[in-house]
Amino acid sequence: MVIAVASTRAAQPAPGIRVFHVRETVGIRRTEYPVSVTIPLPKGALSDATHARIMTNSAEVPAQFTARTSFDDGSVETLDVDFNASLEPEEDRRYELQFGPSVTATLPQGRGLSAQDQPDAVVVGNLTFSRRGAPLLTSANYRGEGIGTGSNGLTVTDSMGKRHDLSSAQNARLEIVKPGPLLVALHYTATVPIDDTYGVSVDMLLEMPNSKTWLKTTATVVDRSRKQIGRAHV
């Protein structure tokens, strides 16, 4: 006599769902346009960013997931979702984030970007960023042609009209926030001395999507005395 014992697997809990919409507002067709969404989640709902996927019209959308902040138990508190959307003029499209232990995403296929961490620089595609910040972009090559040499980066002008660039920056740090493949994001922080006793903090977010040839730079300069800085530009 043979006795067969069937093993049973505990049913996986239903995935959590968050719905959001992406709308084209200018009236032009968008092709593979970069979209970034930040979604708050309840404590314990998502153990890590690998157990999430994006759906629209019952089809999965290639997406990149990054845990922006975490709870004290290690679960994801806020989740960054980066993907590319092709929309008709003024189209409003419904997307659904599914998350939980039973959810796995299909890895994005095709052309992607990656960040290569080097001792003195970070290389993203054809762009090389210096950890010193001056110049911030040390090279930009296109088909073998160097188009990014020379002085560049953030310049701060104080209330007396004196310019301060990142060549004098202290405690400069360049770190990879999002390594790709759909979006690479770098975070640069430093202190720029204004005089012998005072400096202002500089914070820059550098974003590069895989579907467009652009570099988006968001710069913040904090002058705690509220009297030194006249303007800042990149």
JSON list of N, CA and C in Angstrom, two decimals, residues 21-88:
[
{"chain": "A", "resi": 21, "resn": "HIS", "atom": "N", "xyz": [-3.11, 58.32, -11.20]},
{"chain": "A", "resi": 21, "resn": "HIS", "atom": "CA", "xyz": [-3.34, 58.68, -12.59]},
{"chain": "A", "resi": 21, "resn": "HIS", "atom": "C", "xyz": [-2.19, 59.56, -13.10]},
{"chain": "A", "resi": 22, "resn": "VAL", "atom": "N", "xyz": [-1.87, 59.40, -14.37]},
{"chain": "A", "resi": 22, "resn": "VAL", "atom": "CA", "xyz": [-0.91, 60.27, -15.05]},
{"chain": "A", "resi": 22, "resn": "VAL", "atom": "C", "xyz": [-1.65, 60.95, -16.20]},
{"chain": "A", "resi": 23, "resn": "ARG", "atom": "N", "xyz": [-1.61, 62.27, -16.23]},
{"chain": "A", "resi": 23, "resn": "ARG", "atom": "CA", "xyz": [-2.37, 63.02, -17.24]},
{"chain": "A", "resi": 23, "resn": "ARG", "atom": "C", "xyz": [-1.45, 63.93, -18.03]},
{"chain": "A", "resi": 24, "resn": "GLU", "atom": "N", "xyz": [-1.62, 63.94, -19.35]},
{"chain": "A", "resi": 24, "resn": "GLU", "atom": "CA", "xyz": [-0.88, 64.86, -20.21]},
{"chain": "A", "resi": 24, "resn": "GLU", "atom": "C", "xyz": [-1.65, 66.18, -20.22]},
{"chain": "A", "resi": 25, "resn": "THR", "atom": "N", "xyz": [-0.99, 67.28, -19.86]},
{"chain": "A", "resi": 25, "resn": "THR", "atom": "CA", "xyz": [-1.71, 68.55, -19.64]},
{"chain": "A", "resi": 25, "resn": "THR", "atom": "C", "xyz": [-1.40, 69.64, -20.66]},
{"chain": "A", "resi": 26, "resn": "VAL", "atom": "N", "xyz": [-0.42, 69.43, -21.53]},
{"chain": "A", "resi": 26, "resn": "VAL", "atom": "CA", "xyz": [-0.01, 70.50, -22.46]},
{"chain": "A", "resi": 26, "resn": "VAL", "atom": "C", "xyz": [-0.69, 70.36, -23.82]},
{"chain": "A", "resi": 27, "resn": "GLY", "atom": "N", "xyz": [-1.15, 69.16, -24.15]},
{"chain": "A", "resi": 27, "resn": "GLY", "atom": "CA", "xyz": [-1.81, 68.96, -25.44]},
{"chain": "A", "resi": 27, "resn": "GLY", "atom": "C", "xyz": [-0.89, 68.46, -26.53]},
{"chain": "A", "resi": 28, "resn": "ILE", "atom": "N", "xyz": [0.17, 67.74, -26.17]},
{"chain": "A", "resi": 28, "resn": "ILE", "atom": "CA", "xyz": [1.07, 67.16, -27.16]},
{"chain": "A", "resi": 28, "resn": "ILE", "atom": "C", "xyz": [1.24, 65.67, -26.86]},
{"chain": "A", "resi": 29, "resn": "ARG", "atom": "N", "xyz": [1.67, 64.93, -27.88]},
{"chain": "A", "resi": 29, "resn": "ARG", "atom": "CA", "xyz": [1.88, 63.50, -27.70]},
{"chain": "A", "resi": 29, "resn": "ARG", "atom": "C", "xyz": [3.19, 63.27, -26.96]},
{"chain": "A", "resi": 30, "resn": "ARG", "atom": "N", "xyz": [3.17, 62.42, -25.96]},
{"chain": "A", "resi": 30, "resn": "ARG", "atom": "CA", "xyz": [4.35, 62.09, -25.18]},
{"chain": "A", "resi": 30, "resn": "ARG", "atom": "C", "xyz": [4.78, 60.65, -25.51]},
{"chain": "A", "resi": 31, "resn": "THR", "atom": "N", "xyz": [6.05, 60.48, -25.86]},
{"chain": "A", "resi": 31, "resn": "THR", "atom": "CA", "xyz": [6.57, 59.16, -26.18]},
{"chain": "A", "resi": 31, "resn": "THR", "atom": "C", "xyz": [7.66, 58.80, -25.19]},
{"chain": "A", "resi": 32, "resn": "GLU", "atom": "N", "xyz": [7.44, 57.71, -24.45]},
{"chain": "A", "resi": 32, "resn": "GLU", "atom": "CA", "xyz": [8.40, 57.24, -23.45]},
{"chain": "A", "resi": 32, "resn": "GLU", "atom": "C", "xyz": [8.86, 58.39, -22.55]},
{"chain": "A", "resi": 33, "resn": "TYR", "atom": "N", "xyz": [7.89, 59.13, -22.04]},
{"chain": "A", "resi": 33, "resn": "TYR", "atom": "CA", "xyz": [8.20, 60.29, -21.20]},
{"chain": "A", "resi": 33, "resn": "TYR", "atom": "C", "xyz": [8.44, 59.85, -19.77]},
{"chain": "A", "resi": 34, "resn": "PRO", "atom": "N", "xyz": [9.53, 60.32, -19.13]},
{"chain": "A", "resi": 34, "resn": "PRO", "atom": "CA", "xyz": [9.83, 59.89, -17.76]},
{"chain": "A", "resi": 34, "resn": "PRO", "atom": "C", "xyz": [8.78, 60.36, -16.76]},
{"chain": "A", "resi": 35, "resn": "VAL", "atom": "N", "xyz": [8.35, 59.44, -15.92]},
{"chain": "A", "resi": 35, "resn": "VAL", "atom": "CA", "xyz": [7.37, 59.72, -14.87]},
{"chain": "A", "resi": 35, "resn": "VAL", "atom": "C", "xyz": [7.94, 59.23, -13.55]},
{"chain": "A", "resi": 36, "resn": "SER", "atom": "N", "xyz": [7.84, 60.06, -12.52]},
{"chain": "A", "resi": 36, "resn": "SER", "atom": "CA", "xyz": [8.29, 59.69, -11.17]},
{"chain": "A", "resi": 36, "resn": "SER", "atom": "C", "xyz": [7.14, 59.92, -10.20]},
{"chain": "A", "resi": 37, "resn": "VAL", "atom": "N", "xyz": [6.87, 58.92, -9.38]},
{"chain": "A", "resi": 37, "resn": "VAL", "atom": "CA", "xyz": [5.78, 58.98, -8.41]},
{"chain": "A", "resi": 37, "resn": "VAL", "atom": "C", "xyz": [6.31, 58.52, -7.06]},
{"chain": "A", "resi": 38, "resn": "THR", "atom": "N", "xyz": [5.94, 59.22, -6.00]},
{"chain": "A", "resi": 38, "resn": "THR", "atom": "CA", "xyz": [6.28, 58.81, -4.64]},
{"chain": "A", "resi": 38, "resn": "THR", "atom": "C", "xyz": [5.00, 58.42, -3.91]},
{"chain": "A", "resi": 39, "resn": "ILE", "atom": "N", "xyz": [4.98, 57.19, -3.37]},
{"chain": "A", "resi": 39, "resn": "ILE", "atom": "CA", "xyz": [3.76, 56.63, -2.79]},
{"chain": "A", "resi": 39, "resn": "ILE", "atom": "C", "xyz": [4.02, 56.21, -1.34]},
{"chain": "A", "resi": 40, "resn": "PRO", "atom": "N", "xyz": [3.27, 56.75, -0.37]},
{"chain": "A", "resi": 40, "resn": "PRO", "atom": "CA", "xyz": [3.40, 56.30, 1.03]},
{"chain": "A", "resi": 40, "resn": "PRO", "atom": "C", "xyz": [2.69, 54.97, 1.22]},
{"chain": "A", "resi": 41, "resn": "LEU", "atom": "N", "xyz": [3.27, 54.12, 2.07]},
{"chain": "A", "resi": 41, "resn": "LEU", "atom": "CA", "xyz": [2.72, 52.79, 2.32]},
{"chain": "A", "resi": 41, "resn": "LEU", "atom": "C", "xyz": [2.57, 52.56, 3.83]},
{"chain": "A", "resi": 42, "resn": "PRO", "atom": "N", "xyz": [1.66, 51.68, 4.23]},
{"chain": "A", "resi": 42, "resn": "PRO", "atom": "CA", "xyz": [1.51, 51.39, 5.66]},
{"chain": "A", "resi": 42, "resn": "PRO", "atom": "C", "xyz": [2.67, 50.54, 6.18]},
{"chain": "A", "resi": 43, "resn": "LYS", "atom": "N", "xyz": [2.92, 50.63, 7.44]},
{"chain": "A", "resi": 43, "resn": "LYS", "atom": "CA", "xyz": [4.02, 49.90, 8.07]},
{"chain": "A", "resi": 43, "resn": "LYS", "atom": "C", "xyz": [3.82, 48.39, 7.91]},
{"chain": "A", "resi": 44, "resn": "GLY", "atom": "N", "xyz": [4.90, 47.71, 7.48]},
{"chain": "A", "resi": 44, "resn": "GLY", "atom": "CA", "xyz": [4.87, 46.27, 7.34]},
{"chain": "A", "resi": 44, "resn": "GLY", "atom": "C", "xyz": [4.27, 45.74, 6.06]},
{"chain": "A", "resi": 45, "resn": "ALA", "atom": "N", "xyz": [3.74, 46.62, 5.20]},
{"chain": "A", "resi": 45, "resn": "ALA", "atom": "CA", "xyz": [3.06, 46.15, 3.99]},
{"chain": "A", "resi": 45, "resn": "ALA", "atom": "C", "xyz": [4.03, 45.72, 2.90]},
{"chain": "A", "resi": 46, "resn": "LEU", "atom": "N", "xyz": [5.22, 46.33, 2.85]},
{"chain": "A", "resi": 46, "resn": "LEU", "atom": "CA", "xyz": [6.19, 46.02, 1.81]},
{"chain": "A", "resi": 46, "resn": "LEU", "atom": "C", "xyz": [7.55, 45.85, 2.46]},
{"chain": "A", "resi": 47, "resn": "SER", "atom": "N", "xyz": [8.05, 44.61, 2.44]},
{"chain": "A", "resi": 47, "resn": "SER", "atom": "CA", "xyz": [9.31, 44.33, 3.13]},
{"chain": "A", "resi": 47, "resn": "SER", "atom": "C", "xyz": [10.50, 44.95, 2.41]},
{"chain": "A", "resi": 48, "resn": "ASP", "atom": "N", "xyz": [10.46, 44.97, 1.10]},
{"chain": "A", "resi": 48, "resn": "ASP", "atom": "CA", "xyz": [11.51, 45.63, 0.32]},
{"chain": "A", "resi": 48, "resn": "ASP", "atom": "C", "xyz": [10.96, 45.98, -1.05]},
{"chain": "A", "resi": 49, "resn": "ALA", "atom": "N", "xyz": [11.71, 46.79, -1.80]},
{"chain": "A", "resi": 49, "resn": "ALA", "atom": "CA", "xyz": [11.20, 47.35, -3.06]},
{"chain": "A", "resi": 49, "resn": "ALA", "atom": "C", "xyz": [11.09, 46.34, -4.18]},
{"chain": "A", "resi": 50, "resn": "THR", "atom": "N", "xyz": [11.57, 45.11, -3.99]},
{"chain": "A", "resi": 50, "resn": "THR", "atom": "CA", "xyz": [11.49, 44.12, -5.07]},
{"chain": "A", "resi": 50, "resn": "THR", "atom": "C", "xyz": [10.10, 43.50, -5.19]},
{"chain": "A", "resi": 51, "resn": "HIS", "atom": "N", "xyz": [9.27, 43.64, -4.16]},
{"chain": "A", "resi": 51, "resn": "HIS", "atom": "CA", "xyz": [7.94, 43.03, -4.18]},
{"chain": "A", "resi": 51, "resn": "HIS", "atom": "C", "xyz": [6.88, 44.06, -4.57]},
{"chain": "A", "resi": 52, "resn": "ALA", "atom": "N", "xyz": [7.04, 44.64, -5.76]},
{"chain": "A", "resi": 52, "resn": "ALA", "atom": "CA", "xyz": [6.09, 45.64, -6.24]},
{"chain": "A", "resi": 52, "resn": "ALA", "atom": "C", "xyz": [6.08, 45.61, -7.76]},
{"chain": "A", "resi": 53, "resn": "ARG", "atom": "N", "xyz": [4.96, 46.00, -8.34]},
{"chain": "A", "resi": 53, "resn": "ARG", "atom": "CA", "xyz": [4.86, 46.13, -9.79]},
{"chain": "A", "resi": 53, "resn": "ARG", "atom": "C", "xyz": [3.81, 47.17, -10.13]},
{"chain": "A", "resi": 54, "resn": "ILE", "atom": "N", "xyz": [3.87, 47.68, -11.36]},
{"chain": "A", "resi": 54, "resn": "ILE", "atom": "CA", "xyz": [2.92, 48.67, -11.86]},
{"chain": "A", "resi": 54, "resn": "ILE", "atom": "C", "xyz": [2.12, 48.04, -12.99]},
{"chain": "A", "resi": 55, "resn": "MET", "atom": "N", "xyz": [0.79, 48.23, -12.95]},
{"chain": "A", "resi": 55, "resn": "MET", "atom": "CA", "xyz": [-0.10, 47.71, -13.98]},
{"chain": "A", "resi": 55, "resn": "MET", "atom": "C", "xyz": [-0.93, 48.84, -14.57]},
{"chain": "A", "resi": 56, "resn": "THR", "atom": "N", "xyz": [-1.26, 48.71, -15.86]},
{"chain": "A", "resi": 56, "resn": "THR", "atom": "CA", "xyz": [-2.21, 49.60, -16.50]},
{"chain": "A", "resi": 56, "resn": "THR", "atom": "C", "xyz": [-2.89, 48.82, -17.60]},
{"chain": "A", "resi": 57, "resn": "ASN", "atom": "N", "xyz": [-4.22, 48.92, -17.67]},
{"chain": "A", "resi": 57, "resn": "ASN", "atom": "CA", "xyz": [-5.00, 48.18, -18.67]},
{"chain": "A", "resi": 57, "resn": "ASN", "atom": "C", "xyz": [-4.66, 46.69, -18.67]},
{"chain": "A", "resi": 58, "resn": "SER", "atom": "N", "xyz": [-4.49, 46.12, -17.47]},
{"chain": "A", "resi": 58, "resn": "SER", "atom": "CA", "xyz": [-4.20, 44.69, -17.24]},
{"chain": "A", "resi": 58, "resn": "SER", "atom": "C", "xyz": [-2.82, 44.27, -17.76]},
{"chain": "A", "resi": 59, "resn": "ALA", "atom": "N", "xyz": [-1.95, 45.22, -18.07]},
{"chain": "A", "resi": 59, "resn": "ALA", "atom": "CA", "xyz": [-0.61, 44.91, -18.55]},
{"chain": "A", "resi": 59, "resn": "ALA", "atom": "C", "xyz": [0.41, 45.51, -17.59]},
{"chain": "A", "resi": 60, "resn": "GLU", "atom": "N", "xyz": [1.51, 44.76, -17.37]},
{"chain": "A", "resi": 60, "resn": "GLU", "atom": "CA", "xyz": [2.55, 45.26, -16.49]},
{"chain": "A", "resi": 60, "resn": "GLU", "atom": "C", "xyz": [3.39, 46.31, -17.19]},
{"chain": "A", "resi": 61, "resn": "VAL", "atom": "N", "xyz": [3.76, 47.34, -16.46]},
{"chain": "A", "resi": 61, "resn": "VAL", "atom": "CA", "xyz": [4.59, 48.42, -16.98]},
{"chain": "A", "resi": 61, "resn": "VAL", "atom": "C", "xyz": [6.01, 48.27, -16.43]},
{"chain": "A", "resi": 62, "resn": "PRO", "atom": "N", "xyz": [7.03, 48.23, -17.30]},
{"chain": "A", "resi": 62, "resn": "PRO", "atom": "CA", "xyz": [8.40, 48.19, -16.78]},
{"chain": "A", "resi": 62, "resn": "PRO", "atom": "C", "xyz": [8.66, 49.39, -15.88]},
{"chain": "A", "resi": 63, "resn": "ALA", "atom": "N", "xyz": [9.13, 49.14, -14.68]},
{"chain": "A", "resi": 63, "resn": "ALA", "atom": "CA", "xyz": [9.29, 50.22, -13.70]},
{"chain": "A", "resi": 63, "resn": "ALA", "atom": "C", "xyz": [10.50, 49.94, -12.82]},
{"chain": "A", "resi": 64, "resn": "GLN", "atom": "N", "xyz": [10.96, 51.02, -12.22]},
{"chain": "A", "resi": 64, "resn": "GLN", "atom": "CA", "xyz": [12.09, 50.96, -11.28]},
{"chain": "A", "resi": 64, "resn": "GLN", "atom": "C", "xyz": [11.58, 51.41, -9.91]},
{"chain": "A", "resi": 65, "resn": "PHE", "atom": "N", "xyz": [11.89, 50.63, -8.87]},
{"chain": "A", "resi": 65, "resn": "PHE", "atom": "CA", "xyz": [11.37, 50.89, -7.53]},
{"chain": "A", "resi": 65, "resn": "PHE", "atom": "C", "xyz": [12.53, 51.18, -6.58]},
{"chain": "A", "resi": 66, "resn": "THR", "atom": "N", "xyz": [12.37, 52.23, -5.78]},
{"chain": "A", "resi": 66, "resn": "THR", "atom": "CA", "xyz": [13.39, 52.61, -4.81]},
{"chain": "A", "resi": 66, "resn": "THR", "atom": "C", "xyz": [12.72, 52.96, -3.49]},
{"chain": "A", "resi": 67, "resn": "ALA", "atom": "N", "xyz": [13.20, 52.37, -2.41]},
{"chain": "A", "resi": 67, "resn": "ALA", "atom": "CA", "xyz": [12.69, 52.73, -1.09]},
{"chain": "A", "resi": 67, "resn": "ALA", "atom": "C", "xyz": [13.30, 54.05, -0.67]},
{"chain": "A", "resi": 68, "resn": "ARG", "atom": "N", "xyz": [12.48, 55.08, -0.59]},
{"chain": "A", "resi": 68, "resn": "ARG", "atom": "CA", "xyz": [13.00, 56.40, -0.21]},
{"chain": "A", "resi": 68, "resn": "ARG", "atom": "C", "xyz": [13.22, 56.48, 1.30]},
{"chain": "A", "resi": 69, "resn": "THR", "atom": "N", "xyz": [12.23, 56.03, 2.07]},
{"chain": "A", "resi": 69, "resn": "THR", "atom": "CA", "xyz": [12.36, 55.98, 3.52]},
{"chain": "A", "resi": 69, "resn": "THR", "atom": "C", "xyz": [11.81, 54.66, 4.01]},
{"chain": "A", "resi": 70, "resn": "SER", "atom": "N", "xyz": [12.25, 54.24, 5.21]},
{"chain": "A", "resi": 70, "resn": "SER", "atom": "CA", "xyz": [11.83, 52.97, 5.79]},
{"chain": "A", "resi": 70, "resn": "SER", "atom": "C", "xyz": [11.36, 53.17, 7.21]},
{"chain": "A", "resi": 71, "resn": "PHE", "atom": "N", "xyz": [10.47, 52.27, 7.65]},
{"chain": "A", "resi": 71, "resn": "PHE", "atom": "CA", "xyz": [10.03, 52.25, 9.04]},
{"chain": "A", "resi": 71, "resn": "PHE", "atom": "C", "xyz": [11.12, 51.61, 9.91]},
{"chain": "A", "resi": 72, "resn": "ASP", "atom": "N", "xyz": [10.94, 51.67, 11.22]},
{"chain": "A", "resi": 72, "resn": "ASP", "atom": "CA", "xyz": [11.93, 51.09, 12.13]},
{"chain": "A", "resi": 72, "resn": "ASP", "atom": "C", "xyz": [12.03, 49.57, 12.03]},
{"chain": "A", "resi": 73, "resn": "ASP", "atom": "N", "xyz": [11.02, 48.91, 11.43]},
{"chain": "A", "resi": 73, "resn": "ASP", "atom": "CA", "xyz": [11.09, 47.47, 11.24]},
{"chain": "A", "resi": 73, "resn": "ASP", "atom": "C", "xyz": [11.72, 47.10, 9.90]},
{"chain": "A", "resi": 74, "resn": "GLY", "atom": "N", "xyz": [12.16, 48.09, 9.14]},
{"chain": "A", "resi": 74, "resn": "GLY", "atom": "CA", "xyz": [12.81, 47.84, 7.86]},
{"chain": "A", "resi": 74, "resn": "GLY", "atom": "C", "xyz": [11.88, 47.84, 6.67]},
{"chain": "A", "resi": 75, "resn": "SER", "atom": "N", "xyz": [10.58, 47.83, 6.88]},
{"chain": "A", "resi": 75, "resn": "SER", "atom": "CA", "xyz": [9.63, 47.86, 5.76]},
{"chain": "A", "resi": 75, "resn": "SER", "atom": "C", "xyz": [9.61, 49.25, 5.12]},
{"chain": "A", "resi": 76, "resn": "VAL", "atom": "N", "xyz": [9.14, 49.28, 3.88]},
{"chain": "A", "resi": 76, "resn": "VAL", "atom": "CA", "xyz": [9.18, 50.52, 3.09]},
{"chain": "A", "resi": 76, "resn": "VAL", "atom": "C", "xyz": [8.09, 51.48, 3.56]},
{"chain": "A", "resi": 77, "resn": "GLU", "atom": "N", "xyz": [8.48, 52.70, 3.86]},
{"chain": "A", "resi": 77, "resn": "GLU", "atom": "CA", "xyz": [7.52, 53.74, 4.27]},
{"chain": "A", "resi": 77, "resn": "GLU", "atom": "C", "xyz": [7.07, 54.57, 3.08]},
{"chain": "A", "resi": 78, "resn": "THR", "atom": "N", "xyz": [8.00, 55.03, 2.27]},
{"chain": "A", "resi": 78, "resn": "THR", "atom": "CA", "xyz": [7.67, 55.73, 1.03]},
{"chain": "A", "resi": 78, "resn": "THR", "atom": "C", "xyz": [8.44, 55.09, -0.11]},
{"chain": "A", "resi": 79, "resn": "LEU", "atom": "N", "xyz": [7.73, 54.84, -1.21]},
{"chain": "A", "resi": 79, "resn": "LEU", "atom": "CA", "xyz": [8.30, 54.14, -2.36]},
{"chain": "A", "resi": 79, "resn": "LEU", "atom": "C", "xyz": [8.35, 55.06, -3.56]},
{"chain": "A", "resi": 80, "resn": "ASP", "atom": "N", "xyz": [9.53, 55.21, -4.17]},
{"chain": "A", "resi": 80, "resn": "ASP", "atom": "CA", "xyz": [9.68, 55.94, -5.41]},
{"chain": "A", "resi": 80, "resn": "ASP", "atom": "C", "xyz": [9.48, 54.98, -6.57]},
{"chain": "A", "resi": 81, "resn": "VAL", "atom": "N", "xyz": [8.62, 55.37, -7.52]},
{"chain": "A", "resi": 81, "resn": "VAL", "atom": "CA", "xyz": [8.36, 54.57, -8.71]},
{"chain": "A", "resi": 81, "resn": "VAL", "atom": "C", "xyz": [8.73, 55.40, -9.93]},
{"chain": "A", "resi": 82, "resn": "ASP", "atom": "N", "xyz": [9.63, 54.88, -10.77]},
{"chain": "A", "resi": 82, "resn": "ASP", "atom": "CA", "xyz": [10.06, 55.56, -11.98]},
{"chain": "A", "resi": 82, "resn": "ASP", "atom": "C", "xyz": [9.76, 54.67, -13.19]},
{"chain": "A", "resi": 83, "resn": "PHE", "atom": "N", "xyz": [9.10, 55.26, -14.20]},
{"chain": "A", "resi": 83, "resn": "PHE", "atom": "CA", "xyz": [8.78, 54.52, -15.40]},
{"chain": "A", "resi": 83, "resn": "PHE", "atom": "C", "xyz": [8.61, 55.50, -16.55]},
{"chain": "A", "resi": 84, "resn": "ASN", "atom": "N", "xyz": [8.42, 54.97, -17.76]},
{"chain": "A", "resi": 84, "resn": "ASN", "atom": "CA", "xyz": [8.22, 55.80, -18.95]},
{"chain": "A", "resi": 84, "resn": "ASN", "atom": "C", "xyz": [6.79, 55.61, -19.46]},
{"chain": "A", "resi": 85, "resn": "ALA", "atom": "N", "xyz": [6.14, 56.70, -19.82]},
{"chain": "A", "resi": 85, "resn": "ALA", "atom": "CA", "xyz": [4.75, 56.66, -20.28]},
{"chain": "A", "resi": 85, "resn": "ALA", "atom": "C", "xyz": [4.63, 57.27, -21.67]},
{"chain": "A", "resi": 86, "resn": "SER", "atom": "N", "xyz": [3.87, 56.63, -22.54]},
{"chain": "A", "resi": 86, "resn": "SER", "atom": "CA", "xyz": [3.54, 57.18, -23.86]},
{"chain": "A", "resi": 86, "resn": "SER", "atom": "C", "xyz": [2.06, 57.55, -23.83]},
{"chain": "A", "resi": 87, "resn": "LEU", "atom": "N", "xyz": [1.76, 58.84, -23.95]},
{"chain": "A", "resi": 87, "resn": "LEU", "atom": "CA", "xyz": [0.40, 59.33, -23.78]},
{"chain": "A", "resi": 87, "resn": "LEU", "atom": "C", "xyz": [-0.02, 60.18, -24.98]},
{"chain": "A", "resi": 88, "resn": "GLU", "atom": "N", "xyz": [-1.31, 60.10, -25.33]},
{"chain": "A", "resi": 88, "resn": "GLU", "atom": "CA", "xyz": [-1.88, 60.98, -26.33]},
{"chain": "A", "resi": 88, "resn": "GLU", "atom": "C", "xyz": [-2.13, 62.36, -25.70]}
]
